[in-house]
mmCIF file of C-alpha atoms and ligand atoms in Angstrom:
data_model
loop_
_atom_site.group_PDB
_atom_site.id
_atom_site.type_symbol
_atom_site.label_atom_id
_atom_site.label_comp_id
_atom_site.label_asym_id
_atom_site.label_seq_id
_atom_site.Cartn_x
_atom_site.Cartn_y
_atom_site.Cartn_z
ATOM 1 C CA MET A 1 36.301 5.715 -84.048
ATOM 2 C CA PRO A 2 39.272 5.665 -81.356
ATOM 3 C CA ILE A 3 39.457 7.962 -78.720
ATOM 4 C CA VAL A 4 42.702 9.151 -77.624
ATOM 5 C CA ARG A 5 43.625 11.976 -75.525
ATOM 6 C CA SER A 6 39.712 12.458 -75.159
ATOM 7 C CA LYS A 7 40.273 14.072 -79.006
ATOM 8 C CA LYS A 8 38.339 11.935 -81.972
ATOM 9 C CA ILE A 9 39.823 11.322 -84.344
ATOM 10 C CA GLU A 10 38.389 10.278 -87.942
ATOM 11 C CA VAL A 11 40.845 7.513 -89.974
ATOM 12 C CA LEU A 12 41.598 9.119 -93.218
ATOM 13 C CA PHE A 13 44.182 6.699 -94.258
ATOM 14 C CA SER A 14 44.708 2.826 -91.874
ATOM 15 C CA ALA A 15 47.153 0.883 -90.964
ATOM 16 C CA GLU A 16 46.870 -1.049 -93.442
ATOM 17 C CA GLU A 17 46.113 0.889 -96.454
ATOM 18 C CA ILE A 18 49.600 2.442 -95.690
ATOM 19 C CA ALA A 19 50.907 -0.863 -95.572
ATOM 20 C CA ARG A 20 50.246 -1.737 -98.617
ATOM 21 C CA ARG A 21 50.890 1.274 -100.039
ATOM 22 C CA ASN A 22 54.346 1.084 -98.702
ATOM 23 C CA ARG A 23 55.176 -2.185 -100.126
ATOM 24 C CA GLU A 24 53.774 -0.526 -103.626
ATOM 25 C CA LEU A 25 56.007 2.538 -103.710
ATOM 26 C CA ALA A 26 59.190 0.803 -102.115
ATOM 27 C CA GLU A 27 58.284 -1.393 -106.070
ATOM 28 C CA GLU A 28 58.136 1.486 -107.567
ATOM 29 C CA ILE A 29 61.416 2.984 -106.270
ATOM 30 C CA ALA A 30 63.351 0.317 -106.448
ATOM 31 C CA LEU A 31 62.598 0.540 -110.172
ATOM 32 C CA SER A 32 65.000 3.699 -110.368
ATOM 33 C CA ASP A 33 68.443 3.632 -111.051
ATOM 34 C CA LEU A 34 69.804 3.709 -108.038
ATOM 35 C CA LYS A 35 73.568 3.236 -106.907
ATOM 36 C CA ASN A 36 74.710 3.639 -103.205
ATOM 37 C CA LEU A 37 71.417 4.349 -101.982
ATOM 38 C CA LEU A 38 71.155 6.921 -99.072
ATOM 39 C CA VAL A 39 67.433 7.342 -97.845
ATOM 40 C CA LEU A 40 67.499 10.704 -95.666
ATOM 41 C CA SER A 41 64.639 11.254 -93.650
ATOM 42 C CA ILE A 42 63.027 14.183 -92.991
ATOM 43 C CA LEU A 43 62.794 14.400 -88.476
ATOM 44 C CA LYS A 44 60.736 14.205 -86.707
ATOM 45 C CA GLY A 45 57.324 13.395 -88.621
ATOM 46 C CA SER A 46 58.803 11.154 -90.984
ATOM 47 C CA PHE A 47 60.535 8.712 -88.969
ATOM 48 C CA VAL A 48 57.525 5.885 -89.082
ATOM 49 C CA PHE A 49 57.017 6.649 -92.241
ATOM 50 C CA ALA A 50 60.577 6.321 -93.418
ATOM 51 C CA ALA A 51 61.399 3.036 -90.719
ATOM 52 C CA ASP A 52 58.279 1.327 -92.550
ATOM 53 C CA LEU A 53 59.217 2.578 -96.093
ATOM 54 C CA ILE A 54 63.396 1.039 -95.612
ATOM 55 C CA ARG A 55 62.121 -2.434 -94.396
ATOM 56 C CA ALA A 56 59.522 -1.814 -97.615
ATOM 57 C CA LEU A 57 62.780 -0.945 -99.068
ATOM 58 C CA HIS A 58 64.451 -4.499 -98.440
ATOM 59 C CA SER A 59 61.797 -6.721 -98.676
ATOM 60 C CA ALA A 60 62.235 -5.005 -102.894
ATOM 61 C CA GLY A 61 65.869 -6.032 -102.852
ATOM 62 C CA LEU A 62 67.048 -2.324 -101.886
ATOM 63 C CA ALA A 63 70.299 -2.276 -99.147
ATOM 64 C CA PRO A 64 70.260 1.824 -98.414
ATOM 65 C CA GLU A 65 71.921 3.797 -95.712
ATOM 66 C CA VAL A 66 69.818 5.665 -93.332
ATOM 67 C CA GLU A 67 70.682 8.800 -91.784
ATOM 68 C CA PHE A 68 68.836 11.884 -90.282
ATOM 69 C CA ILE A 69 68.604 15.565 -90.810
ATOM 70 C CA SER A 70 66.359 18.092 -89.459
ATOM 71 C CA VAL A 71 64.935 21.406 -90.777
ATOM 72 C CA SER A 72 63.013 23.999 -89.184
ATOM 73 C CA SER A 73 61.756 27.238 -90.440
ATOM 74 C CA TYR A 74 62.852 30.611 -88.517
ATOM 75 C CA GLY A 75 60.757 32.319 -86.293
ATOM 76 C CA ALA A 76 58.684 35.354 -86.492
ATOM 77 C CA GLY A 77 60.267 38.298 -88.843
ATOM 78 C CA THR A 78 62.423 36.462 -91.351
ATOM 79 C CA THR A 79 61.523 35.668 -95.076
ATOM 80 C CA PRO A 80 58.954 32.999 -95.234
ATOM 81 C CA GLY A 81 60.463 29.675 -96.433
ATOM 82 C CA GLU A 82 64.184 30.631 -95.112
ATOM 83 C CA LEU A 83 64.918 27.236 -93.377
ATOM 84 C CA LYS A 84 67.593 26.425 -90.810
ATOM 85 C CA LEU A 85 69.463 22.972 -90.304
ATOM 86 C CA LEU A 86 68.329 21.933 -86.534
ATOM 87 C CA ARG A 87 70.731 19.033 -87.590
ATOM 88 C CA ASP A 88 73.184 17.813 -89.744
ATOM 89 C CA ILE A 89 74.911 15.279 -91.123
ATOM 90 C CA ASP A 90 78.386 13.803 -91.133
ATOM 91 C CA THR A 91 78.605 11.633 -94.633
ATOM 92 C CA ASP A 92 79.597 12.458 -97.800
ATOM 93 C CA VAL A 93 76.981 12.528 -100.251
ATOM 94 C CA ALA A 94 79.266 13.436 -103.495
ATOM 95 C CA GLY A 95 79.080 11.115 -106.010
ATOM 96 C CA ARG A 96 75.964 9.631 -104.375
ATOM 97 C CA ASP A 97 72.070 8.920 -105.677
ATOM 98 C CA VAL A 98 69.448 10.075 -101.725
ATOM 99 C CA LEU A 99 66.356 9.792 -101.982
ATOM 100 C CA LEU A 100 64.697 12.686 -99.032
ATOM 101 C CA ILE A 101 61.856 11.025 -97.405
ATOM 102 C CA ASP A 102 59.520 13.400 -95.590
ATOM 103 C CA ASP A 103 55.368 12.960 -93.786
ATOM 104 C CA ILE A 104 54.789 16.063 -95.807
ATOM 105 C CA LEU A 105 54.623 17.912 -99.169
ATOM 106 C CA GLU A 106 52.656 21.452 -98.375
ATOM 107 C CA SER A 107 54.179 24.740 -99.308
ATOM 108 C CA GLY A 108 57.696 22.545 -100.692
ATOM 109 C CA ASN A 109 59.921 24.856 -98.462
ATOM 110 C CA THR A 110 61.339 22.282 -96.313
ATOM 111 C CA LEU A 111 61.822 19.905 -99.647
ATOM 112 C CA ARG A 112 63.500 22.374 -101.914
ATOM 113 C CA PHE A 113 66.116 23.545 -99.093
ATOM 114 C CA THR A 114 66.896 19.830 -97.835
ATOM 115 C CA ARG A 115 66.841 18.615 -102.207
ATOM 116 C CA ALA A 116 68.862 21.871 -102.901
ATOM 117 C CA LEU A 117 71.667 21.717 -99.843
ATOM 118 C CA MET A 118 72.425 17.520 -100.750
ATOM 119 C CA LEU A 119 72.665 18.809 -104.901
ATOM 120 C CA GLU A 120 75.510 21.599 -103.395
ATOM 121 C CA ARG A 121 77.018 19.038 -101.437
ATOM 122 C CA GLY A 122 77.958 17.313 -105.106
ATOM 123 C CA ALA A 123 75.065 14.329 -105.030
ATOM 124 C CA ARG A 124 73.790 12.806 -107.977
ATOM 125 C CA ASN A 125 70.962 12.311 -108.555
ATOM 126 C CA VAL A 126 68.326 13.691 -105.427
ATOM 127 C CA ALA A 127 65.093 11.640 -105.274
ATOM 128 C CA VAL A 128 61.907 12.056 -103.168
ATOM 129 C CA ALA A 129 59.331 10.419 -101.340
ATOM 130 C CA VAL A 130 56.307 12.204 -99.385
ATOM 131 C CA LEU A 131 53.675 9.639 -97.277
ATOM 132 C CA LEU A 132 50.739 12.222 -98.167
ATOM 133 C CA ASP A 133 51.316 15.087 -101.227
ATOM 134 C CA LYS A 134 48.699 18.575 -99.964
ATOM 135 C CA THR A 135 49.404 19.729 -103.708
ATOM 136 C CA MET A 136 46.985 22.434 -103.564
ATOM 137 C CA LYS A 137 49.498 23.885 -101.065
ATOM 138 C CA HIS A 138 52.188 23.880 -103.322
ATOM 139 C CA LYS A 139 54.107 27.459 -103.055
ATOM 140 C CA GLY A 140 56.292 27.690 -106.410
ATOM 141 C CA ASP A 141 58.284 24.450 -108.359
ATOM 142 C CA ILE A 142 58.744 21.053 -106.089
ATOM 143 C CA GLU A 143 57.351 17.909 -106.808
ATOM 144 C CA ALA A 144 57.650 14.669 -105.011
ATOM 145 C CA ASP A 145 58.721 11.150 -107.304
ATOM 146 C CA HIS A 146 56.735 9.208 -105.403
ATOM 147 C CA VAL A 147 53.325 9.642 -103.512
ATOM 148 C CA GLY A 148 51.819 7.359 -100.814
ATOM 149 C CA PHE A 149 48.240 9.302 -101.153
ATOM 150 C CA ASP A 150 47.277 12.901 -102.142
ATOM 151 C CA CYS A 151 46.174 13.894 -99.096
ATOM 152 C CA PRO A 152 43.131 16.826 -99.046
ATOM 153 C CA ASP A 153 43.366 19.949 -96.822
ATOM 154 C CA HIS A 154 42.896 18.992 -93.616
ATOM 155 C CA PHE A 155 45.726 19.374 -90.695
ATOM 156 C CA VAL A 156 46.573 15.638 -89.656
ATOM 157 C CA VAL A 157 47.800 13.584 -87.405
ATOM 158 C CA GLY A 158 49.213 10.023 -86.858
ATOM 159 C CA TYR A 159 51.933 8.346 -87.864
ATOM 160 C CA GLY A 160 54.379 10.057 -87.350
ATOM 161 C CA MET A 161 52.312 13.450 -87.658
ATOM 162 C CA ASP A 162 52.026 15.477 -84.017
ATOM 163 C CA VAL A 163 49.789 17.932 -83.400
ATOM 164 C CA GLY A 164 51.638 19.803 -80.480
ATOM 165 C CA HIS A 165 53.880 16.429 -79.845
ATOM 166 C CA ALA A 166 51.166 14.469 -79.536
ATOM 167 C CA PHE A 167 49.629 11.405 -81.778
ATOM 168 C CA ARG A 168 53.097 10.597 -83.178
ATOM 169 C CA GLU A 169 52.293 7.475 -81.707
ATOM 170 C CA LEU A 170 49.144 6.382 -83.760
ATOM 171 C CA PRO A 171 49.424 3.664 -86.641
ATOM 172 C CA PHE A 172 46.882 5.731 -88.644
ATOM 173 C CA VAL A 173 46.879 8.981 -90.285
ATOM 174 C CA GLY A 174 43.753 11.355 -88.736
ATOM 175 C CA VAL A 175 42.693 14.189 -88.761
ATOM 176 C CA VAL A 176 41.679 15.793 -84.551
ATOM 177 C CA MET A 177 37.994 16.351 -84.574
ATOM 178 C CA GLY A 178 37.839 18.138 -80.937
ATOM 179 C CA GLU A 179 36.901 17.523 -77.854
ATOM 180 C CA ALA A 180 35.469 14.009 -77.020
HETATM 181 P P1 IMP B 1 56.103 22.318 -96.370
HETATM 182 O O1 IMP B 1 57.631 23.076 -95.734
HETATM 183 O O2 IMP B 1 55.528 23.813 -96.267
HETATM 184 O O3 IMP B 1 56.361 21.424 -98.011
HETATM 185 O O4 IMP B 1 55.736 21.731 -94.982
HETATM 186 C C1 IMP B 1 56.085 20.118 -94.751
HETATM 187 C C2 IMP B 1 56.337 20.018 -93.299
HETATM 188 O O5 IMP B 1 55.268 20.203 -92.828
HETATM 189 C C3 IMP B 1 55.779 18.310 -92.931
HETATM 190 O O6 IMP B 1 57.419 18.311 -92.796
HETATM 191 C C4 IMP B 1 55.372 18.315 -92.302
HETATM 192 O O7 IMP B 1 56.188 18.662 -90.740
HETATM 193 C C5 IMP B 1 54.593 19.854 -91.860
HETATM 194 N N1 IMP B 1 52.887 19.533 -91.742
HETATM 195 C C6 IMP B 1 53.015 19.907 -93.452
HETATM 196 N N2 IMP B 1 51.279 19.946 -92.950
HETATM 197 C C7 IMP B 1 50.950 18.990 -91.620
HETATM 198 C C8 IMP B 1 49.765 18.156 -90.954
HETATM 199 O O8 IMP B 1 48.439 18.569 -91.363
HETATM 200 N N3 IMP B 1 50.081 17.346 -89.855
HETATM 201 C C9 IMP B 1 51.214 17.646 -89.330
HETATM 202 N N4 IMP B 1 52.468 18.705 -90.266
HETATM 203 C C10 IMP B 1 52.520 19.127 -91.178
HETATM 204 MG MG1 MG B 2 58.315 17.966 -90.850
#
């Protein structure tokens, strides 16, 4: 078990498993009828997954444009599920196929908000790819079109995902086990 910053991290999905799954996901995505594809990575958690997935998409024969968006929950005192746009794109999405990429689908608020925004702006189709799906945590109607792995109900880190800004650099997805 690797020891990082005095915490033990138990590996949940190894770098090799993730790489294999990314290739499968890209093949699956390439089977959809995608034209003028725009990949939209939701910062910050999805940046590592997005970086690997776009290269797997290239190997699967796709040539997406890539953009980044940043959304965040409002603080206390506002409606749960209400989100604000921290960083927008200036790319015109009208008539385009958009593939939203996020690290984890939990309540679904992030993806529901971003999906609605792209449809409102006239995207032809919006599909969703997530590395991890916490199906037991979904709130309301939200499904990802492409899912890397079903995720158990643990807080996970690594492969772009953080706790308190730490552990994004880990090449695998793991669970923090406490002090070493
Ligand atoms: P949702 O809007 O409730 O679906 O939450 C999704 C977002 O919460 C993801 O984009 C992640 O940034 C974050 N998140 C949810 N679960 C975890 C976790 O276990 N580790 C790190 N980030 C998480
Ligand atoms: Mg996120």
